[in-house]
Amino acid sequence: MATIPAGTSTPHIIIDVEQLEKNIEKMAHRVASQGLKLRPHAKTHKMLEVAGRQLEAGAVGLTVATVGEALSFALQGVAKIFIAYPLWVDESQAQRIQELMKRAKLSIGTDSVQAVEQMARMLGPQAAKIRLMIEIDSGHHRSGVSPHDALAIAEAARAAGMRVHGVFTFPGHSYNPDGIDCAVNDEHKALAEATRILREAGFTIKRISGGSTPTAALSDNSVLTEVRPGGLCFWRRAASMSSAAPASTRSP
């Protein structure tokens, strides 16, 4: 067990760098071996020092939860950022998003027609440069829409001159120790259905993004193109990844 150095005042962050690097490298290897891209979520660490190690290990960009997090990383040189939460863009956010777009390639999540229309109004011509990601509810029921409801959002984006780049989900129910297998299957099923519906309607879906550390460790490229694990970088143990069966071996 780690010992807290004498004289350390709390609160104080102490990171086992050796374990951190092992976790980052192991997830990067696991994801690459499954033919997926890695876009780790930075909401846990919020540190450029950790993000830099993740990018050096092969991550294609960072995922964040807020405009503020995105701007902080962009100002420090991170070039590709995905805000993986459905935004309602007000005037203040629009100004910061426009500043963000000068520094990084930006993807933004959405899960309603109204939010898309609001984003288009507030960003004006700049809205066309956003890579819009539609959030699909795969069972966590926090945010996102059903696969069938994604089409109305995509059509609203097209009418507003915005570009639908892909779909994503957050299978938060995977953090239930007894629910990981179910969450993996829910994630793949929901994203596959949404992708099918949108492609049949003429939309080019380039990114199919899964989330959460438990499902990322079990995912493959049978449906997904990328995963967004977050908390794993600070786990004490990550051994389960090496023995995890890929999602394609599990029941549909």
mmCIF file of C-alpha atoms in Angstrom:
data_model
loop_
_atom_site.group_PDB
_atom_site.id
_atom_site.type_symbol
_atom_site.label_atom_id
_atom_site.label_comp_id
_atom_site.label_asym_id
_atom_site.label_seq_id
_atom_site.Cartn_x
_atom_site.Cartn_y
_atom_site.Cartn_z
ATOM 1 C CA MET A 1 0.000 0.000 0.000
ATOM 2 C CA ALA A 2 1.283 3.465 -0.898
ATOM 3 C CA THR A 3 2.459 5.653 1.962
ATOM 4 C CA ILE A 4 1.536 9.330 2.108
ATOM 5 C CA PRO A 5 4.752 11.368 2.472
ATOM 6 C CA ALA A 6 5.221 13.018 5.847
ATOM 7 C CA GLY A 7 4.190 16.646 5.911
ATOM 8 C CA THR A 8 1.698 16.329 3.077
ATOM 9 C CA SER A 9 -1.306 18.589 3.551
ATOM 10 C CA THR A 10 -4.725 17.541 2.313
ATOM 11 C CA PRO A 11 -6.345 17.746 -0.137
ATOM 12 C CA HIS A 12 -3.331 16.674 -2.193
ATOM 13 C CA ILE A 13 -3.053 14.638 -5.388
ATOM 14 C CA ILE A 14 -0.508 11.827 -5.340
ATOM 15 C CA ILE A 15 -0.216 9.790 -8.547
ATOM 16 C CA ASP A 16 1.599 6.493 -8.939
ATOM 17 C CA VAL A 17 3.203 7.370 -12.291
ATOM 18 C CA GLU A 18 4.390 3.824 -12.946
ATOM 19 C CA GLN A 19 0.866 2.456 -12.511
ATOM 20 C CA LEU A 20 -0.562 5.334 -14.552
ATOM 21 C CA GLU A 21 1.715 4.537 -17.480
ATOM 22 C CA LYS A 22 0.937 0.823 -17.273
ATOM 23 C CA ASN A 23 -2.794 1.553 -17.375
ATOM 24 C CA ILE A 24 -2.469 3.938 -20.322
ATOM 25 C CA GLU A 25 -0.269 1.561 -22.307
ATOM 26 C CA LYS A 26 -2.444 -1.448 -21.587
ATOM 27 C CA MET A 27 -5.631 0.224 -22.737
ATOM 28 C CA ALA A 28 -3.915 1.648 -25.828
ATOM 29 C CA HIS A 29 -2.637 -1.820 -26.760
ATOM 30 C CA ARG A 30 -5.990 -3.464 -26.092
ATOM 31 C CA VAL A 31 -7.933 -0.945 -28.186
ATOM 32 C CA ALA A 32 -5.455 -1.047 -31.086
ATOM 33 C CA SER A 33 -5.480 -4.856 -31.094
ATOM 34 C CA GLN A 34 -9.259 -4.735 -31.625
ATOM 35 C CA GLY A 35 -8.965 -2.418 -34.628
ATOM 36 C CA LEU A 36 -10.397 0.596 -32.784
ATOM 37 C CA LYS A 37 -9.311 4.183 -32.267
ATOM 38 C CA LEU A 38 -8.847 5.538 -28.768
ATOM 39 C CA ARG A 39 -10.322 8.890 -27.715
ATOM 40 C CA PRO A 40 -9.984 8.798 -23.901
ATOM 41 C CA HIS A 41 -12.222 10.835 -21.647
ATOM 42 C CA ALA A 42 -10.285 13.454 -19.702
ATOM 43 C CA LYS A 43 -13.005 14.376 -17.194
ATOM 44 C CA THR A 44 -11.368 12.200 -14.518
ATOM 45 C CA HIS A 45 -7.851 13.614 -14.643
ATOM 46 C CA LYS A 46 -8.305 17.060 -16.273
ATOM 47 C CA MET A 47 -4.498 17.221 -16.600
ATOM 48 C CA LEU A 48 -2.421 18.001 -19.676
ATOM 49 C CA GLU A 49 0.375 15.855 -18.205
ATOM 50 C CA VAL A 50 -1.877 12.781 -18.287
ATOM 51 C CA ALA A 51 -3.508 13.708 -21.590
ATOM 52 C CA GLY A 52 -0.086 14.056 -23.171
ATOM 53 C CA ARG A 53 0.841 10.521 -22.126
ATOM 54 C CA GLN A 54 -2.432 9.222 -23.567
ATOM 55 C CA LEU A 55 -1.849 10.994 -26.879
ATOM 56 C CA GLU A 56 1.738 9.744 -27.034
ATOM 57 C CA ALA A 57 0.421 6.205 -26.482
ATOM 58 C CA GLY A 58 -1.726 6.488 -29.607
ATOM 59 C CA ALA A 59 -4.937 8.294 -28.704
ATOM 60 C CA VAL A 60 -6.397 10.154 -31.697
ATOM 61 C CA GLY A 61 -7.760 12.981 -29.545
ATOM 62 C CA LEU A 62 -9.443 13.706 -26.220
ATOM 63 C CA THR A 63 -13.013 13.477 -24.987
ATOM 64 C CA VAL A 64 -14.320 16.012 -22.462
ATOM 65 C CA ALA A 65 -17.621 16.767 -20.752
ATOM 66 C CA THR A 66 -17.836 20.559 -20.928
ATOM 67 C CA VAL A 67 -16.915 23.527 -23.091
ATOM 68 C CA GLY A 68 -14.654 24.745 -20.281
ATOM 69 C CA GLU A 69 -12.679 21.495 -20.243
ATOM 70 C CA ALA A 70 -12.409 21.600 -24.026
ATOM 71 C CA LEU A 71 -11.098 25.160 -24.060
ATOM 72 C CA SER A 72 -8.571 24.419 -21.327
ATOM 73 C CA PHE A 73 -7.045 21.554 -23.318
ATOM 74 C CA ALA A 74 -7.229 23.440 -26.628
ATOM 75 C CA LEU A 75 -5.340 26.386 -25.149
ATOM 76 C CA GLN A 76 -2.625 23.918 -24.154
ATOM 77 C CA GLY A 77 -2.296 22.559 -27.672
ATOM 78 C CA VAL A 78 -4.622 19.532 -27.868
ATOM 79 C CA ALA A 79 -5.698 19.479 -31.515
ATOM 80 C CA LYS A 80 -8.737 17.166 -31.570
ATOM 81 C CA ILE A 81 -11.485 17.395 -28.947
ATOM 82 C CA PHE A 82 -14.900 15.770 -28.578
ATOM 83 C CA ILE A 83 -17.418 17.278 -26.147
ATOM 84 C CA ALA A 84 -19.349 14.083 -25.468
ATOM 85 C CA TYR A 85 -22.387 15.574 -23.811
ATOM 86 C CA PRO A 86 -25.450 17.126 -25.464
ATOM 87 C CA LEU A 87 -24.975 20.887 -25.338
ATOM 88 C CA TRP A 88 -27.509 23.678 -25.236
ATOM 89 C CA VAL A 89 -25.438 26.486 -26.720
ATOM 90 C CA ASP A 90 -26.133 29.923 -25.237
ATOM 91 C CA GLU A 91 -24.364 33.152 -26.166
ATOM 92 C CA SER A 92 -21.492 32.642 -23.718
ATOM 93 C CA GLN A 93 -20.892 29.075 -24.874
ATOM 94 C CA ALA A 94 -21.078 30.143 -28.518
ATOM 95 C CA GLN A 95 -18.242 32.620 -27.965
ATOM 96 C CA ARG A 96 -16.067 29.979 -26.314
ATOM 97 C CA ILE A 97 -16.885 27.388 -28.986
ATOM 98 C CA GLN A 98 -15.838 29.833 -31.685
ATOM 99 C CA GLU A 99 -12.585 30.402 -29.801
ATOM 100 C CA LEU A 100 -12.152 26.637 -29.530
ATOM 101 C CA MET A 101 -12.582 26.153 -33.254
ATOM 102 C CA LYS A 102 -9.605 28.405 -33.932
ATOM 103 C CA ARG A 103 -7.406 25.974 -32.026
ATOM 104 C CA ALA A 104 -8.834 22.464 -32.414
ATOM 105 C CA LYS A 105 -10.921 20.187 -34.595
ATOM 106 C CA LEU A 106 -14.128 20.052 -32.592
ATOM 107 C CA SER A 107 -16.879 17.453 -32.271
ATOM 108 C CA ILE A 108 -19.996 18.208 -30.206
ATOM 109 C CA GLY A 109 -22.692 15.891 -28.910
ATOM 110 C CA THR A 110 -26.411 16.524 -29.256
ATOM 111 C CA ASP A 111 -29.623 14.641 -28.512
ATOM 112 C CA SER A 112 -32.506 16.865 -29.631
ATOM 113 C CA VAL A 113 -33.831 18.746 -32.638
ATOM 114 C CA GLN A 114 -34.185 21.876 -30.519
ATOM 115 C CA ALA A 115 -30.549 21.756 -29.404
ATOM 116 C CA VAL A 116 -29.371 21.419 -33.010
ATOM 117 C CA GLU A 117 -31.477 24.383 -34.106
ATOM 118 C CA GLN A 118 -30.215 26.438 -31.159
ATOM 119 C CA MET A 119 -26.590 25.551 -31.970
ATOM 120 C CA ALA A 120 -27.077 26.595 -35.586
ATOM 121 C CA ARG A 121 -28.629 29.923 -34.523
ATOM 122 C CA MET A 122 -25.922 30.764 -32.015
ATOM 123 C CA LEU A 123 -22.925 29.748 -34.139
ATOM 124 C CA GLY A 124 -24.184 31.023 -37.476
ATOM 125 C CA PRO A 125 -21.982 30.061 -40.456
ATOM 126 C CA GLN A 126 -19.441 28.507 -38.070
ATOM 127 C CA ALA A 127 -21.943 25.763 -37.224
ATOM 128 C CA ALA A 128 -21.183 24.073 -40.542
ATOM 129 C CA LYS A 129 -17.632 23.352 -39.315
ATOM 130 C CA ILE A 130 -18.791 21.384 -36.265
ATOM 131 C CA ARG A 131 -18.570 17.602 -36.399
ATOM 132 C CA LEU A 132 -21.966 16.810 -34.911
ATOM 133 C CA MET A 133 -22.282 13.559 -32.951
ATOM 134 C CA ILE A 134 -25.779 12.290 -32.085
ATOM 135 C CA GLU A 135 -26.016 10.657 -28.682
ATOM 136 C CA ILE A 136 -27.854 7.337 -28.535
ATOM 137 C CA ASP A 137 -29.335 6.005 -25.296
ATOM 138 C CA SER A 138 -28.078 2.441 -24.972
ATOM 139 C CA GLY A 139 -29.612 1.728 -21.580
ATOM 140 C CA HIS A 140 -28.183 4.164 -19.040
ATOM 141 C CA HIS A 141 -31.144 6.563 -19.571
ATOM 142 C CA ARG A 142 -29.205 9.684 -18.587
ATOM 143 C CA SER A 143 -29.184 11.361 -21.989
ATOM 144 C CA GLY A 144 -29.403 10.424 -25.635
ATOM 145 C CA VAL A 145 -32.259 9.224 -27.839
ATOM 146 C CA SER A 146 -33.456 5.920 -29.219
ATOM 147 C CA PRO A 147 -31.863 4.798 -32.501
ATOM 148 C CA HIS A 148 -35.092 5.584 -34.369
ATOM 149 C CA ASP A 149 -35.299 9.118 -32.943
ATOM 150 C CA ALA A 150 -31.786 9.896 -34.176
ATOM 151 C CA LEU A 151 -33.088 10.368 -37.709
ATOM 152 C CA ALA A 152 -35.159 13.452 -36.856
ATOM 153 C CA ILE A 153 -32.102 15.050 -35.255
ATOM 154 C CA ALA A 154 -29.940 14.274 -38.277
ATOM 155 C CA GLU A 155 -32.547 15.747 -40.615
ATOM 156 C CA ALA A 156 -32.763 18.903 -38.493
ATOM 157 C CA ALA A 157 -28.977 19.215 -38.641
ATOM 158 C CA ARG A 158 -28.979 18.820 -42.408
ATOM 159 C CA ALA A 159 -31.719 21.453 -42.743
ATOM 160 C CA ALA A 160 -29.642 23.821 -40.595
ATOM 161 C CA GLY A 161 -26.547 23.286 -42.736
ATOM 162 C CA MET A 162 -24.739 21.252 -40.104
ATOM 163 C CA ARG A 163 -22.722 18.097 -40.656
ATOM 164 C CA VAL A 164 -23.652 14.828 -38.914
ATOM 165 C CA HIS A 165 -20.333 13.111 -38.346
ATOM 166 C CA GLY A 166 -21.366 10.111 -36.255
ATOM 167 C CA VAL A 167 -23.150 8.584 -33.290
ATOM 168 C CA PHE A 168 -22.044 7.865 -29.743
ATOM 169 C CA THR A 169 -23.321 6.468 -26.485
ATOM 170 C CA PHE A 170 -22.445 6.298 -22.804
ATOM 171 C CA PRO A 171 -23.320 2.847 -21.406
ATOM 172 C CA GLY A 172 -23.109 3.971 -17.805
ATOM 173 C CA HIS A 173 -24.944 0.895 -16.597
ATOM 174 C CA SER A 174 -21.711 -0.993 -17.317
ATOM 175 C CA TYR A 175 -20.416 0.146 -13.921
ATOM 176 C CA ASN A 176 -22.814 -2.274 -12.259
ATOM 177 C CA PRO A 177 -20.573 -5.315 -11.596
ATOM 178 C CA ASP A 178 -23.340 -7.638 -12.779
ATOM 179 C CA GLY A 179 -24.237 -5.551 -15.809
ATOM 180 C CA ILE A 180 -21.070 -5.343 -17.894
ATOM 181 C CA ASP A 181 -21.928 -8.040 -20.449
ATOM 182 C CA CYS A 182 -25.440 -6.661 -20.878
ATOM 183 C CA ALA A 183 -24.112 -3.101 -21.297
ATOM 184 C CA VAL A 184 -21.616 -4.206 -23.955
ATOM 185 C CA ASN A 185 -24.379 -5.836 -25.961
ATOM 186 C CA ASP A 186 -26.763 -2.901 -25.413
ATOM 187 C CA GLU A 187 -24.105 -0.472 -26.618
ATOM 188 C CA HIS A 188 -23.327 -2.399 -29.794
ATOM 189 C CA LYS A 189 -26.983 -3.078 -30.601
ATOM 190 C CA ALA A 190 -28.091 0.548 -30.146
ATOM 191 C CA LEU A 191 -25.215 2.037 -32.135
ATOM 192 C CA ALA A 192 -25.557 -0.524 -34.934
ATOM 193 C CA GLU A 193 -29.272 0.223 -35.271
ATOM 194 C CA ALA A 194 -28.796 3.990 -35.252
ATOM 195 C CA THR A 195 -26.023 3.747 -37.833
ATOM 196 C CA ARG A 196 -28.142 1.557 -40.100
ATOM 197 C CA ILE A 197 -31.105 3.937 -39.961
ATOM 198 C CA LEU A 198 -29.014 7.023 -40.646
ATOM 199 C CA ARG A 199 -27.047 5.457 -43.488
ATOM 200 C CA GLU A 200 -30.219 4.202 -45.141
ATOM 201 C CA ALA A 201 -31.477 7.805 -45.018
ATOM 202 C CA GLY A 202 -28.378 8.979 -46.875
ATOM 203 C CA PHE A 203 -26.185 10.177 -44.009
ATOM 204 C CA THR A 204 -22.477 9.391 -44.019
ATOM 205 C CA ILE A 205 -21.628 8.098 -40.548
ATOM 206 C CA LYS A 206 -17.873 8.196 -40.075
ATOM 207 C CA ARG A 207 -17.570 7.689 -36.324
ATOM 208 C CA ILE A 208 -19.350 5.154 -34.141
ATOM 209 C CA SER A 209 -18.175 5.881 -30.640
ATOM 210 C CA GLY A 210 -18.524 3.700 -27.553
ATOM 211 C CA GLY A 211 -17.765 4.755 -24.038
ATOM 212 C CA SER A 212 -16.901 3.744 -20.473
ATOM 213 C CA THR A 213 -13.905 1.801 -19.272
ATOM 214 C CA PRO A 214 -15.769 -1.505 -18.677
ATOM 215 C CA THR A 215 -17.190 -1.687 -22.215
ATOM 216 C CA ALA A 216 -14.055 -0.309 -23.888
ATOM 217 C CA ALA A 217 -12.113 -3.232 -22.490
ATOM 218 C CA LEU A 218 -14.551 -5.658 -24.142
ATOM 219 C CA SER A 219 -15.308 -3.926 -27.439
ATOM 220 C CA ASP A 220 -14.207 -4.732 -30.971
ATOM 221 C CA ASN A 221 -14.655 -3.157 -34.400
ATOM 222 C CA SER A 222 -17.662 -5.227 -35.460
ATOM 223 C CA VAL A 223 -19.741 -2.066 -34.869
ATOM 224 C CA LEU A 224 -17.572 0.589 -33.243
ATOM 225 C CA THR A 225 -14.836 2.709 -34.761
ATOM 226 C CA GLU A 226 -13.587 4.140 -31.444
ATOM 227 C CA VAL A 227 -13.925 3.991 -27.649
ATOM 228 C CA ARG A 228 -13.716 6.636 -24.907
ATOM 229 C CA PRO A 229 -12.538 5.073 -21.613
ATOM 230 C CA GLY A 230 -11.817 7.559 -18.852
ATOM 231 C CA GLY A 231 -11.326 6.389 -15.283
ATOM 232 C CA LEU A 232 -9.035 3.485 -16.076
ATOM 233 C CA CYS A 233 -5.928 5.656 -16.074
ATOM 234 C CA PHE A 234 -6.150 5.895 -12.266
ATOM 235 C CA TRP A 235 -7.210 2.329 -11.515
ATOM 236 C CA ARG A 236 -4.945 0.347 -9.235
ATOM 237 C CA ARG A 237 -5.501 -2.782 -11.312
ATOM 238 C CA ALA A 238 -6.230 -3.188 -15.009
ATOM 239 C CA ALA A 239 -5.519 -6.913 -15.378
ATOM 240 C CA SER A 240 -9.061 -7.756 -16.456
ATOM 241 C CA MET A 241 -8.445 -6.210 -19.870
ATOM 242 C CA SER A 242 -5.973 -8.868 -20.905
ATOM 243 C CA SER A 243 -8.406 -11.726 -20.427
ATOM 244 C CA ALA A 244 -11.595 -10.013 -21.560
ATOM 245 C CA ALA A 245 -13.524 -11.671 -24.364
ATOM 246 C CA PRO A 246 -14.325 -9.380 -27.308
ATOM 247 C CA ALA A 247 -17.916 -8.243 -27.666
ATOM 248 C CA SER A 248 -18.348 -10.143 -30.935
ATOM 249 C CA THR A 249 -18.200 -13.418 -29.002
ATOM 250 C CA ARG A 250 -21.157 -12.428 -26.856
ATOM 251 C CA SER A 251 -24.825 -12.953 -27.477
ATOM 252 C CA PRO A 252 -26.613 -10.325 -29.617
#
